Amino acid sequence: MCKLCDEGRPHNHFGSRRNFLKGAMATGVAAAGLPLFAARPAAADGGDPPLDSGRPGRRYVIRGGSVMSLDPQVGDFAQADVLVEGKKILAVGPNLQGGGAAVIDGTGRIVMPGFIDTHHHQFETVLRSFLADGVLINDGSGTAAGTITYFEYILQKFAPVYRPQDVYINELFGALSQLDDGVTTVHDVSQIHHTPQHSDAAIQALFDSGRRSAFGYFEGAGSNPPNYAYPQDAFRIKQKYFSSTDQLVTMIMGGEVYLGDTIYEQSWKIGRQLGLPIAAHILSPFGIRPILDQLAAGQGGSNHDIGLGPDNLFIHMTGMSDDGWKAVRDAGAQVSIAFPIEMNMRHGMPPILKMQSLGMEPSLSVDVECTLTADFFTQMRSCMNLQRVILNQMILDQAFPPNEVDWGLPPAAAGNQWPTPPAGTIAPLTTRDVLRFGTMNGAKALRLDGKTGSLTPGKEADIIILDATRINVAPLNQVPGAVVSLMDRTNVETVIVAGKVRKWKGQVLDVDLPHLRRQLEASRDYVFAQAGIPQDLFRSN
Protein backbone atom coordinates (compact mmCIF):
# COMPACT_ATOMS: atom_id res chain seq x y z
CA MET A 1 0.00 0.00 0.00
CA CYS A 2 1.19 3.51 -0.85
CA LYS A 3 0.08 6.11 1.68
CA LEU A 4 0.69 9.02 -0.67
CA CYS A 5 -1.34 7.42 -3.44
CA ASP A 6 -4.08 6.57 -0.94
CA GLU A 7 -4.30 10.26 -0.11
CA GLY A 8 -4.71 11.10 -3.78
CA ARG A 9 -1.12 12.33 -4.20
CA PRO A 10 0.67 10.35 -6.95
CA HIS A 11 3.98 8.98 -5.71
CA ASN A 12 7.05 8.08 -7.76
CA HIS A 13 7.11 4.29 -7.48
CA PHE A 14 10.59 4.06 -8.95
CA GLY A 15 11.96 5.40 -5.67
CA SER A 16 13.54 8.42 -7.34
CA ARG A 17 13.82 10.12 -10.71
CA ARG A 18 17.47 9.11 -10.72
CA ASN A 19 16.51 5.44 -10.39
CA PHE A 20 14.04 5.82 -13.23
CA LEU A 21 16.69 7.38 -15.43
CA LYS A 22 19.16 4.62 -14.56
CA GLY A 23 16.59 2.02 -15.52
CA ALA A 24 15.84 3.87 -18.73
CA MET A 25 19.49 4.19 -19.69
CA ALA A 26 19.96 0.49 -19.03
CA THR A 27 17.63 -0.15 -21.95
CA GLY A 28 19.43 2.27 -24.24
CA VAL A 29 17.26 5.29 -23.52
CA ALA A 30 18.93 8.67 -23.88
CA ALA A 31 18.23 10.62 -20.71
CA ALA A 32 19.19 14.06 -21.97
CA GLY A 33 15.58 15.10 -22.46
CA LEU A 34 14.41 14.00 -19.03
CA PRO A 35 12.86 14.68 -16.57
CA LEU A 36 9.74 14.92 -18.66
CA PHE A 37 7.47 16.09 -15.86
CA ALA A 38 8.47 19.27 -14.07
CA ALA A 39 6.29 20.54 -11.23
CA ARG A 40 5.71 24.24 -11.68
CA PRO A 41 2.55 25.79 -10.21
CA ALA A 42 0.60 27.88 -12.65
CA ALA A 43 -1.00 31.15 -11.60
CA ALA A 44 -4.80 31.08 -11.56
CA ASP A 45 -7.06 34.05 -12.16
CA GLY A 46 -9.74 34.88 -9.61
CA GLY A 47 -8.08 33.69 -6.41
CA ASP A 48 -6.20 30.62 -5.37
CA PRO A 49 -7.56 27.09 -5.06
CA PRO A 50 -8.20 25.70 -1.57
CA LEU A 51 -4.94 25.06 0.25
CA ASP A 52 -3.77 21.43 0.38
CA SER A 53 -6.92 20.13 -1.30
CA GLY A 54 -7.22 16.36 -1.15
CA ARG A 55 -5.18 16.08 2.05
CA PRO A 56 -6.79 14.29 5.03
CA GLY A 57 -8.87 16.65 7.13
CA ARG A 58 -8.81 19.51 4.59
CA ARG A 59 -12.32 20.79 3.84
CA TYR A 60 -13.79 22.98 1.15
CA VAL A 61 -17.30 23.56 -0.14
CA ILE A 62 -18.36 24.25 -3.73
CA ARG A 63 -21.17 26.68 -3.08
CA GLY A 64 -24.15 27.82 -5.10
CA GLY A 65 -23.73 25.87 -8.34
CA SER A 66 -26.29 23.93 -10.36
CA VAL A 67 -25.50 20.42 -9.09
CA MET A 68 -26.10 17.36 -11.29
CA SER A 69 -25.17 14.38 -9.13
CA LEU A 70 -25.84 11.50 -11.59
CA ASP A 71 -27.04 9.56 -8.52
CA PRO A 72 -30.85 9.10 -8.50
CA GLN A 73 -30.80 8.80 -4.71
CA VAL A 74 -29.02 12.16 -4.33
CA GLY A 75 -30.85 13.99 -7.10
CA ASP A 76 -30.17 17.29 -8.83
CA PHE A 77 -30.36 20.84 -7.53
CA ALA A 78 -30.85 24.14 -9.34
CA GLN A 79 -28.65 25.66 -6.65
CA ALA A 80 -26.78 23.69 -4.02
CA ASP A 81 -23.42 22.92 -2.43
CA VAL A 82 -20.92 20.05 -2.44
CA LEU A 83 -18.85 19.59 0.72
CA VAL A 84 -15.51 17.80 0.37
CA GLU A 85 -13.13 16.60 3.09
CA GLY A 86 -9.83 15.04 2.15
CA LYS A 87 -10.48 12.97 -0.93
CA LYS A 88 -14.16 12.24 -0.27
CA ILE A 89 -17.53 13.90 -0.71
CA LEU A 90 -19.18 14.55 2.66
CA ALA A 91 -22.50 16.00 1.59
CA VAL A 92 -24.51 17.32 -1.36
CA GLY A 93 -27.42 19.70 -0.90
CA PRO A 94 -28.58 23.30 -0.40
CA ASN A 95 -27.13 25.56 2.29
CA LEU A 96 -24.59 23.11 3.71
CA GLN A 97 -22.70 24.11 6.84
CA GLY A 98 -19.03 23.85 5.97
CA GLY A 99 -17.59 24.20 9.47
CA GLY A 100 -15.02 26.79 8.43
CA ALA A 101 -14.32 25.11 5.10
CA ALA A 102 -12.74 27.07 2.27
CA VAL A 103 -15.25 28.17 -0.35
CA ILE A 104 -15.22 27.65 -4.12
CA ASP A 105 -17.82 29.93 -5.70
CA GLY A 106 -20.07 27.89 -7.97
CA THR A 107 -22.35 30.74 -9.02
CA GLY A 108 -23.23 30.39 -12.69
CA ARG A 109 -21.49 27.02 -12.83
CA ILE A 110 -22.59 23.42 -13.34
CA VAL A 111 -21.10 20.98 -10.81
CA MET A 112 -21.05 17.31 -11.82
CA PRO A 113 -18.92 14.15 -11.74
CA GLY A 114 -15.86 13.99 -13.97
CA PHE A 115 -16.11 12.09 -17.24
CA ILE A 116 -14.82 8.51 -17.49
CA ASP A 117 -13.09 7.23 -20.64
CA THR A 118 -13.10 3.42 -20.79
CA HIS A 119 -10.72 2.95 -23.74
CA HIS A 120 -7.91 5.28 -24.77
CA HIS A 121 -4.57 4.50 -26.44
CA GLN A 122 -2.62 7.27 -24.74
CA PHE A 123 0.74 6.06 -26.05
CA GLU A 124 -0.31 7.42 -29.46
CA THR A 125 -0.49 11.07 -28.34
CA VAL A 126 2.60 11.92 -30.38
CA LEU A 127 0.74 10.76 -33.52
CA ARG A 128 -2.23 13.11 -33.11
CA SER A 129 -4.04 13.81 -36.42
CA PHE A 130 -1.59 11.68 -38.44
CA LEU A 131 -4.38 9.28 -39.42
CA ALA A 132 -7.22 11.81 -39.73
CA ASP A 133 -8.19 10.40 -43.15
CA GLY A 134 -7.42 6.72 -42.59
CA VAL A 135 -9.44 3.60 -41.87
CA LEU A 136 -8.50 0.57 -39.82
CA ILE A 137 -6.86 -1.74 -42.40
CA ASN A 138 -5.53 -1.23 -45.94
CA ASP A 139 -8.40 -2.10 -48.29
CA GLY A 140 -6.48 -2.09 -51.59
CA SER A 141 -8.54 0.79 -52.93
CA GLY A 142 -5.61 3.17 -53.38
CA THR A 143 -7.65 5.95 -51.76
CA ALA A 144 -6.34 8.28 -49.10
CA ALA A 145 -8.53 6.53 -46.53
CA GLY A 146 -7.57 3.01 -47.48
CA THR A 147 -3.80 3.41 -47.96
CA ILE A 148 -2.32 5.01 -44.84
CA THR A 149 -4.18 3.01 -42.22
CA TYR A 150 -4.14 2.22 -38.53
CA PHE A 151 -2.98 -1.39 -38.50
CA GLU A 152 -0.17 -0.96 -41.01
CA TYR A 153 1.15 2.41 -39.88
CA ILE A 154 0.33 3.00 -36.21
CA LEU A 155 0.79 -0.55 -34.95
CA GLN A 156 3.25 -2.00 -37.46
CA LYS A 157 5.50 0.97 -38.26
CA PHE A 158 5.35 3.50 -35.41
CA ALA A 159 4.69 1.41 -32.28
CA PRO A 160 7.77 -0.88 -32.60
CA VAL A 161 10.24 2.06 -32.46
CA TYR A 162 9.00 3.58 -29.18
CA ARG A 163 11.54 3.84 -26.37
CA PRO A 164 10.47 3.88 -22.71
CA GLN A 165 10.79 7.67 -22.55
CA ASP A 166 8.57 7.99 -25.64
CA VAL A 167 5.97 5.93 -23.82
CA TYR A 168 6.28 8.15 -20.75
CA ILE A 169 5.82 11.54 -22.42
CA ASN A 170 3.00 10.28 -24.64
CA GLU A 171 1.13 8.83 -21.67
CA LEU A 172 1.70 11.87 -19.47
CA PHE A 173 0.82 14.53 -22.05
CA GLY A 174 -2.28 12.65 -23.19
CA ALA A 175 -3.44 12.25 -19.59
CA LEU A 176 -2.97 15.93 -18.77
CA SER A 177 -4.76 16.95 -21.96
CA GLN A 178 -7.82 14.92 -21.05
CA LEU A 179 -7.65 16.16 -17.47
CA ASP A 180 -7.94 19.66 -18.94
CA ASP A 181 -11.09 18.44 -20.73
CA GLY A 182 -12.75 17.20 -17.53
CA VAL A 183 -12.02 13.49 -18.00
CA THR A 184 -11.00 12.48 -14.49
CA THR A 185 -10.69 8.72 -15.12
CA VAL A 186 -9.26 6.71 -18.02
CA HIS A 187 -8.70 3.11 -19.04
CA ASP A 188 -5.34 3.39 -20.76
CA VAL A 189 -5.14 0.63 -23.37
CA SER A 190 -1.37 0.75 -23.74
CA GLN A 191 -0.44 -1.74 -26.47
CA ILE A 192 3.20 -0.70 -26.17
CA HIS A 193 4.63 -3.28 -23.75
CA HIS A 194 7.67 -4.34 -25.75
CA THR A 195 9.77 -4.72 -22.57
CA PRO A 196 9.24 -4.40 -18.81
CA GLN A 197 10.89 -0.98 -19.05
CA HIS A 198 8.17 0.18 -21.44
CA SER A 199 5.56 -1.03 -18.95
CA ASP A 200 7.25 0.75 -16.06
CA ALA A 201 7.38 4.01 -18.02
CA ALA A 202 3.66 3.82 -18.85
CA ILE A 203 2.74 3.14 -15.23
CA GLN A 204 5.01 5.91 -13.96
CA ALA A 205 3.31 8.41 -16.27
CA LEU A 206 -0.13 7.40 -15.06
CA PHE A 207 0.89 7.92 -11.42
CA ASP A 208 2.62 11.21 -12.25
CA SER A 209 -0.43 12.57 -14.06
CA GLY A 210 -2.44 12.65 -10.83
CA ARG A 211 -5.47 11.36 -12.70
CA ARG A 212 -7.52 8.29 -11.80
CA SER A 213 -6.43 5.60 -14.24
CA ALA A 214 -6.93 1.95 -14.99
CA PHE A 215 -3.64 0.71 -16.45
CA GLY A 216 -4.48 -1.69 -19.28
CA TYR A 217 -1.65 -4.22 -19.61
CA PHE A 218 -1.87 -5.30 -23.25
CA GLU A 219 0.68 -6.71 -25.70
CA GLY A 220 3.52 -4.85 -27.40
CA ALA A 221 2.10 -4.11 -30.84
CA GLY A 222 4.24 -4.93 -33.85
CA SER A 223 7.35 -6.31 -32.14
CA ASN A 224 8.70 -9.21 -30.15
CA PRO A 225 12.15 -8.26 -28.72
CA PRO A 226 14.32 -10.72 -26.76
CA ASN A 227 13.09 -9.41 -23.39
CA TYR A 228 9.42 -9.35 -24.38
CA ALA A 229 7.55 -10.28 -21.21
CA TYR A 230 3.83 -10.09 -22.01
CA PRO A 231 1.69 -11.56 -20.49
CA GLN A 232 3.84 -13.13 -17.73
CA ASP A 233 5.10 -9.76 -16.50
CA ALA A 234 1.61 -9.11 -15.13
CA PHE A 235 2.64 -10.87 -11.91
CA ARG A 236 5.58 -8.50 -11.32
CA ILE A 237 3.55 -5.44 -12.28
CA LYS A 238 0.66 -6.35 -10.00
CA GLN A 239 2.92 -6.99 -7.02
CA LYS A 240 5.08 -3.89 -7.54
CA TYR A 241 2.47 -1.26 -8.36
CA PHE A 242 -0.99 -2.57 -7.56
CA SER A 243 -0.80 -4.40 -4.26
CA SER A 244 -3.29 -1.83 -2.91
CA THR A 245 -6.78 -1.39 -4.33
CA ASP A 246 -7.08 1.99 -2.58
CA GLN A 247 -5.04 4.17 -4.93
CA LEU A 248 -5.65 6.36 -7.96
CA VAL A 249 -4.16 3.89 -10.46
CA THR A 250 -5.54 0.36 -10.78
CA MET A 251 -4.86 -2.47 -13.24
CA ILE A 252 -6.76 -4.24 -16.02
CA MET A 253 -5.47 -7.30 -17.89
CA GLY A 254 -5.54 -6.98 -21.66
CA GLY A 255 -6.27 -10.18 -23.56
CA GLU A 256 -6.75 -9.74 -27.30
CA VAL A 257 -8.46 -12.80 -28.77
CA TYR A 258 -7.04 -12.16 -32.26
CA LEU A 259 -3.51 -12.90 -30.94
CA GLY A 260 -4.34 -16.62 -31.03
CA ASP A 261 -5.76 -19.20 -28.65
CA THR A 262 -2.57 -19.83 -26.70
CA ILE A 263 -1.80 -16.17 -25.98
CA TYR A 264 -5.27 -15.03 -25.03
CA GLU A 265 -5.91 -18.18 -23.00
CA GLN A 266 -2.76 -17.43 -21.00
CA SER A 267 -3.58 -13.75 -20.52
CA TRP A 268 -7.19 -14.43 -19.48
CA LYS A 269 -6.12 -17.07 -16.97
CA ILE A 270 -3.44 -14.76 -15.54
CA GLY A 271 -5.99 -11.97 -15.24
CA ARG A 272 -8.43 -14.21 -13.40
CA GLN A 273 -5.69 -15.61 -11.18
CA LEU A 274 -4.76 -12.04 -10.20
CA GLY A 275 -8.39 -10.97 -9.76
CA LEU A 276 -8.19 -8.34 -12.51
CA PRO A 277 -10.81 -7.21 -15.03
CA ILE A 278 -10.03 -8.57 -18.51
CA ALA A 279 -10.41 -6.30 -21.54
CA ALA A 280 -10.32 -7.05 -25.26
CA HIS A 281 -11.15 -5.38 -28.57
CA ILE A 282 -14.10 -7.22 -30.15
CA LEU A 283 -14.90 -5.92 -33.63
CA SER A 284 -15.83 -6.85 -37.18
CA PRO A 285 -12.39 -7.64 -38.75
CA PHE A 286 -9.57 -10.00 -37.65
CA GLY A 287 -11.87 -13.06 -37.58
CA ILE A 288 -13.13 -12.23 -34.10
CA ARG A 289 -16.81 -13.12 -34.47
CA PRO A 290 -16.34 -16.93 -34.39
CA ILE A 291 -13.90 -16.55 -31.48
CA LEU A 292 -16.53 -14.70 -29.44
CA ASP A 293 -19.06 -17.39 -30.33
CA GLN A 294 -16.65 -20.00 -28.91
CA LEU A 295 -16.21 -17.95 -25.74
CA ALA A 296 -19.99 -17.57 -25.53
CA ALA A 297 -20.26 -21.36 -25.52
CA GLY A 298 -17.55 -21.67 -22.83
CA GLN A 299 -15.19 -23.28 -25.36
CA GLY A 300 -12.57 -20.57 -25.86
CA GLY A 301 -8.80 -20.98 -25.80
CA SER A 302 -6.59 -23.84 -26.91
CA ASN A 303 -8.13 -26.16 -24.31
CA HIS A 304 -11.69 -25.04 -25.06
CA ASP A 305 -12.31 -24.16 -21.43
CA ILE A 306 -12.41 -20.35 -21.43
CA GLY A 307 -15.72 -18.54 -21.11
CA LEU A 308 -17.19 -15.11 -20.58
CA GLY A 309 -17.67 -13.53 -17.18
CA PRO A 310 -18.64 -10.37 -15.33
CA ASP A 311 -14.92 -9.50 -15.26
CA ASN A 312 -14.88 -8.88 -19.04
CA LEU A 313 -14.80 -5.44 -20.66
CA PHE A 314 -15.31 -5.64 -24.41
CA ILE A 315 -14.41 -2.70 -26.65
CA HIS A 316 -16.49 -1.88 -29.78
CA MET A 317 -18.55 -5.13 -30.08
CA THR A 318 -19.27 -4.39 -33.74
CA GLY A 319 -20.37 -7.15 -36.09
CA MET A 320 -21.03 -9.83 -33.48
CA SER A 321 -23.67 -12.57 -33.65
CA ASP A 322 -26.92 -12.64 -31.69
CA ASP A 323 -25.61 -15.62 -29.70
CA GLY A 324 -22.44 -13.72 -28.85
CA TRP A 325 -24.43 -10.69 -27.73
CA LYS A 326 -26.80 -12.70 -25.58
CA ALA A 327 -23.88 -14.45 -23.89
CA VAL A 328 -22.17 -11.12 -23.18
CA ARG A 329 -25.36 -9.78 -21.63
CA ASP A 330 -26.03 -12.93 -19.60
CA ALA A 331 -22.44 -13.01 -18.33
CA GLY A 332 -22.75 -9.43 -17.04
CA ALA A 333 -19.82 -8.28 -19.17
CA GLN A 334 -19.36 -4.56 -19.88
CA VAL A 335 -19.20 -2.93 -23.33
CA SER A 336 -17.33 0.26 -24.30
CA ILE A 337 -18.35 2.00 -27.53
CA ALA A 338 -16.12 4.53 -29.30
CA PHE A 339 -18.80 6.12 -31.49
CA PRO A 340 -16.80 8.65 -33.56
CA ILE A 341 -13.91 6.26 -34.26
CA GLU A 342 -16.14 3.32 -35.18
CA MET A 343 -18.07 5.50 -37.61
CA ASN A 344 -14.91 7.01 -39.08
CA MET A 345 -12.52 4.04 -39.30
CA ARG A 346 -14.81 1.24 -40.54
CA HIS A 347 -15.04 -0.79 -37.36
CA GLY A 348 -18.72 -1.39 -38.12
CA MET A 349 -21.93 0.25 -36.96
CA PRO A 350 -21.72 1.30 -33.30
CA PRO A 351 -24.07 -1.24 -31.67
CA ILE A 352 -26.12 1.13 -29.53
CA LEU A 353 -29.54 -0.09 -30.73
CA LYS A 354 -28.44 -3.70 -30.29
CA MET A 355 -27.45 -3.00 -26.71
CA GLN A 356 -30.70 -1.19 -25.98
CA SER A 357 -32.74 -4.03 -27.47
CA LEU A 358 -31.04 -6.37 -24.97
CA GLY A 359 -31.59 -4.03 -22.04
CA MET A 360 -27.91 -3.01 -21.94
CA GLU A 361 -26.12 0.33 -21.88
CA PRO A 362 -22.55 1.17 -22.96
CA SER A 363 -19.79 3.24 -21.51
CA LEU A 364 -18.04 5.74 -23.78
CA SER A 365 -14.47 5.80 -25.03
CA VAL A 366 -12.32 7.92 -27.32
CA ASP A 367 -9.99 5.22 -28.70
CA VAL A 368 -7.25 6.96 -30.73
CA GLU A 369 -6.18 10.59 -31.09
CA CYS A 370 -4.23 9.79 -34.24
CA THR A 371 -7.65 10.02 -35.91
CA LEU A 372 -10.09 11.98 -33.72
CA THR A 373 -10.26 14.14 -30.63
CA ALA A 374 -10.28 12.79 -27.08
CA ASP A 375 -12.77 15.50 -26.10
CA PHE A 376 -15.63 13.92 -24.18
CA PHE A 377 -18.27 16.39 -25.27
CA THR A 378 -17.66 15.04 -28.78
CA GLN A 379 -18.13 11.47 -27.55
CA MET A 380 -21.48 12.22 -25.92
CA ARG A 381 -22.84 14.19 -28.89
CA SER A 382 -21.72 11.55 -31.39
CA CYS A 383 -23.39 8.81 -29.36
CA MET A 384 -26.67 10.67 -29.13
CA ASN A 385 -26.68 11.81 -32.76
CA LEU A 386 -25.83 8.38 -34.18
CA GLN A 387 -28.55 6.58 -32.23
CA ARG A 388 -31.15 9.18 -33.11
CA VAL A 389 -30.37 9.37 -36.84
CA ILE A 390 -30.73 5.59 -37.21
CA LEU A 391 -33.87 5.43 -35.09
CA ASN A 392 -35.48 8.49 -36.66
CA GLN A 393 -34.90 7.15 -40.18
CA MET A 394 -36.37 3.77 -39.20
CA ILE A 395 -39.52 5.56 -38.09
CA LEU A 396 -39.72 7.84 -41.13
CA ASP A 397 -39.18 4.94 -43.53
CA GLN A 398 -42.53 3.46 -42.47
CA ALA A 399 -44.17 6.10 -44.64
CA PHE A 400 -42.48 4.99 -47.86
CA PRO A 401 -43.08 1.29 -48.47
CA PRO A 402 -41.38 -0.65 -49.81
CA ASN A 403 -38.61 0.55 -47.54
CA GLU A 404 -35.17 1.21 -48.94
CA VAL A 405 -33.92 -0.56 -45.81
CA ASP A 406 -35.96 -3.17 -43.99
CA TRP A 407 -35.85 -2.00 -40.38
CA GLY A 408 -38.36 -4.61 -39.24
CA LEU A 409 -41.04 -2.02 -38.46
CA PRO A 410 -44.63 -2.18 -39.79
CA PRO A 411 -45.49 0.32 -42.52
CA ALA A 412 -47.26 3.49 -41.46
CA ALA A 413 -50.73 4.41 -42.60
CA ALA A 414 -50.80 5.43 -46.24
CA GLY A 415 -49.95 9.06 -46.81
CA ASN A 416 -48.71 9.72 -43.28
CA GLN A 417 -45.25 11.16 -43.76
CA TRP A 418 -44.85 11.90 -40.03
CA PRO A 419 -45.60 8.42 -38.68
CA THR A 420 -46.09 7.52 -35.04
CA PRO A 421 -43.42 5.13 -33.71
CA PRO A 422 -44.90 1.65 -33.17
CA ALA A 423 -45.41 0.47 -29.62
CA GLY A 424 -42.20 -0.92 -28.16
CA THR A 425 -39.90 1.14 -30.37
CA ILE A 426 -36.66 2.09 -28.62
CA ALA A 427 -36.80 5.71 -27.45
CA PRO A 428 -34.40 8.35 -28.77
CA LEU A 429 -31.45 8.91 -26.45
CA THR A 430 -31.57 12.00 -24.27
CA THR A 431 -28.79 14.24 -23.03
CA ARG A 432 -29.19 12.73 -19.57
CA ASP A 433 -28.76 9.24 -21.02
CA VAL A 434 -25.41 10.01 -22.60
CA LEU A 435 -24.23 11.82 -19.47
CA ARG A 436 -24.91 8.60 -17.58
CA PHE A 437 -22.97 6.64 -20.21
CA GLY A 438 -20.02 9.02 -19.78
CA THR A 439 -19.96 8.92 -15.97
CA MET A 440 -21.68 6.15 -13.99
CA ASN A 441 -21.54 3.56 -16.78
CA GLY A 442 -17.82 4.24 -17.19
CA ALA A 443 -17.26 3.70 -13.48
CA LYS A 444 -19.16 0.40 -13.63
CA ALA A 445 -17.18 -0.75 -16.66
CA LEU A 446 -13.90 -0.18 -14.80
CA ARG A 447 -15.22 -1.65 -11.52
CA LEU A 448 -14.81 1.75 -9.88
CA ASP A 449 -18.46 2.63 -9.25
CA GLY A 450 -17.91 2.31 -5.50
CA LYS A 451 -15.40 5.16 -5.72
CA THR A 452 -16.43 7.48 -8.53
CA GLY A 453 -18.95 8.20 -11.30
CA SER A 454 -21.44 10.25 -9.27
CA LEU A 455 -21.58 12.96 -6.63
CA THR A 456 -22.51 10.59 -3.84
CA PRO A 457 -21.53 11.20 -0.20
CA GLY A 458 -18.84 8.68 0.71
CA LYS A 459 -17.44 8.46 -2.83
CA GLU A 460 -14.17 10.10 -3.77
CA ALA A 461 -14.45 13.66 -5.02
CA ASP A 462 -13.89 13.43 -8.79
CA ILE A 463 -15.69 16.65 -9.74
CA ILE A 464 -15.77 19.07 -12.64
CA ILE A 465 -17.05 22.64 -12.51
CA LEU A 466 -18.33 23.89 -15.86
CA ASP A 467 -18.78 27.56 -16.67
CA ALA A 468 -22.33 28.14 -17.89
CA THR A 469 -21.86 31.93 -18.16
CA ARG A 470 -19.60 31.74 -21.21
CA ILE A 471 -20.76 33.07 -24.55
CA ASN A 472 -21.40 29.59 -26.02
CA VAL A 473 -23.84 28.57 -23.25
CA ALA A 474 -25.53 31.60 -21.61
CA PRO A 475 -28.34 31.85 -20.73
CA LEU A 476 -28.63 28.53 -18.91
CA ASN A 477 -32.02 26.89 -19.52
CA GLN A 478 -31.45 23.16 -19.03
CA VAL A 479 -28.41 21.66 -17.35
CA PRO A 480 -28.02 18.26 -19.12
CA GLY A 481 -28.78 19.90 -22.46
CA ALA A 482 -26.24 22.66 -21.92
CA VAL A 483 -23.47 20.18 -21.05
CA VAL A 484 -24.06 17.77 -23.93
CA SER A 485 -25.40 20.02 -26.67
CA LEU A 486 -23.46 23.25 -26.19
CA MET A 487 -20.28 22.87 -24.17
CA ASP A 488 -16.66 22.12 -25.07
CA ARG A 489 -13.37 22.06 -23.17
CA THR A 490 -13.34 25.86 -22.83
CA ASN A 491 -16.23 25.51 -20.39
CA VAL A 492 -14.22 23.18 -18.11
CA GLU A 493 -13.16 25.68 -15.47
CA THR A 494 -12.10 23.49 -12.53
CA VAL A 495 -11.22 19.78 -12.32
CA ILE A 496 -10.89 17.86 -9.05
CA VAL A 497 -9.54 14.31 -8.67
CA ALA A 498 -9.88 12.51 -5.32
CA GLY A 499 -10.46 15.88 -3.67
CA LYS A 500 -7.33 17.51 -5.13
CA VAL A 501 -7.80 20.51 -7.41
CA ARG A 502 -5.93 19.72 -10.63
CA LYS A 503 -7.32 22.46 -12.88
CA TRP A 504 -8.31 25.86 -11.52
CA LYS A 505 -10.00 28.74 -13.32
CA GLY A 506 -9.07 27.31 -16.71
CA GLN A 507 -5.45 26.30 -16.03
CA VAL A 508 -3.97 22.90 -15.24
CA LEU A 509 -1.96 23.24 -12.04
CA ASP A 510 1.53 22.07 -11.07
CA VAL A 511 2.86 21.34 -14.55
CA ASP A 512 5.17 23.11 -16.97
CA LEU A 513 3.22 22.54 -20.17
CA PRO A 514 5.66 24.32 -22.54
CA HIS A 515 8.45 22.05 -21.26
CA LEU A 516 6.32 18.96 -21.71
CA ARG A 517 5.28 20.04 -25.19
CA ARG A 518 8.92 20.37 -26.23
CA GLN A 519 9.55 16.85 -24.93
CA LEU A 520 6.55 15.56 -26.87
CA GLU A 521 7.78 17.23 -30.06
CA ALA A 522 11.23 15.70 -29.58
CA SER A 523 9.60 12.30 -29.15
CA ARG A 524 7.58 12.86 -32.33
CA ASP A 525 10.70 13.68 -34.32
CA TYR A 526 12.44 10.55 -33.05
CA VAL A 527 9.49 8.22 -33.66
CA PHE A 528 8.90 9.47 -37.22
CA ALA A 529 12.60 9.24 -38.07
CA GLN A 530 13.00 5.73 -36.70
CA ALA A 531 9.84 4.54 -38.44
CA GLY A 532 11.06 6.01 -41.73
CA ILE A 533 7.92 8.11 -42.16
CA PRO A 534 8.44 11.64 -43.57
CA GLN A 535 6.93 14.50 -41.58
CA ASP A 536 4.62 16.17 -44.08
CA LEU A 537 2.17 18.72 -42.68
CA PHE A 538 0.10 18.71 -45.88
CA ARG A 539 0.17 15.04 -46.87
CA SER A 540 -2.51 14.29 -49.47
CA ASN A 541 -2.69 10.53 -48.93
Short mmCIF file of C-alpha atoms in Angstrom, two decimals, residues 395 398 408-410 419-427:
data_model
loop_
_atom_site.label_atom_id
_atom_site.label_comp_id
_atom_site.label_asym_id
_atom_site.label_seq_id
_atom_site.Cartn_x
_atom_site.Cartn_y
_atom_site.Cartn_z
CA ILE A 395 -39.52 5.56 -38.09
CA GLN A 398 -42.53 3.46 -42.47
CA GLY A 408 -38.36 -4.61 -39.24
CA LEU A 409 -41.04 -2.02 -38.46
CA PRO A 410 -44.63 -2.18 -39.79
CA PRO A 419 -45.60 8.42 -38.68
CA THR A 420 -46.09 7.52 -35.04
CA PRO A 421 -43.42 5.13 -33.71
CA PRO A 422 -44.90 1.65 -33.17
CA ALA A 423 -45.41 0.47 -29.62
CA GLY A 424 -42.20 -0.92 -28.16
CA THR A 425 -39.90 1.14 -30.37
CA ILE A 426 -36.66 2.09 -28.62
CA ALA A 427 -36.80 5.71 -27.45
#
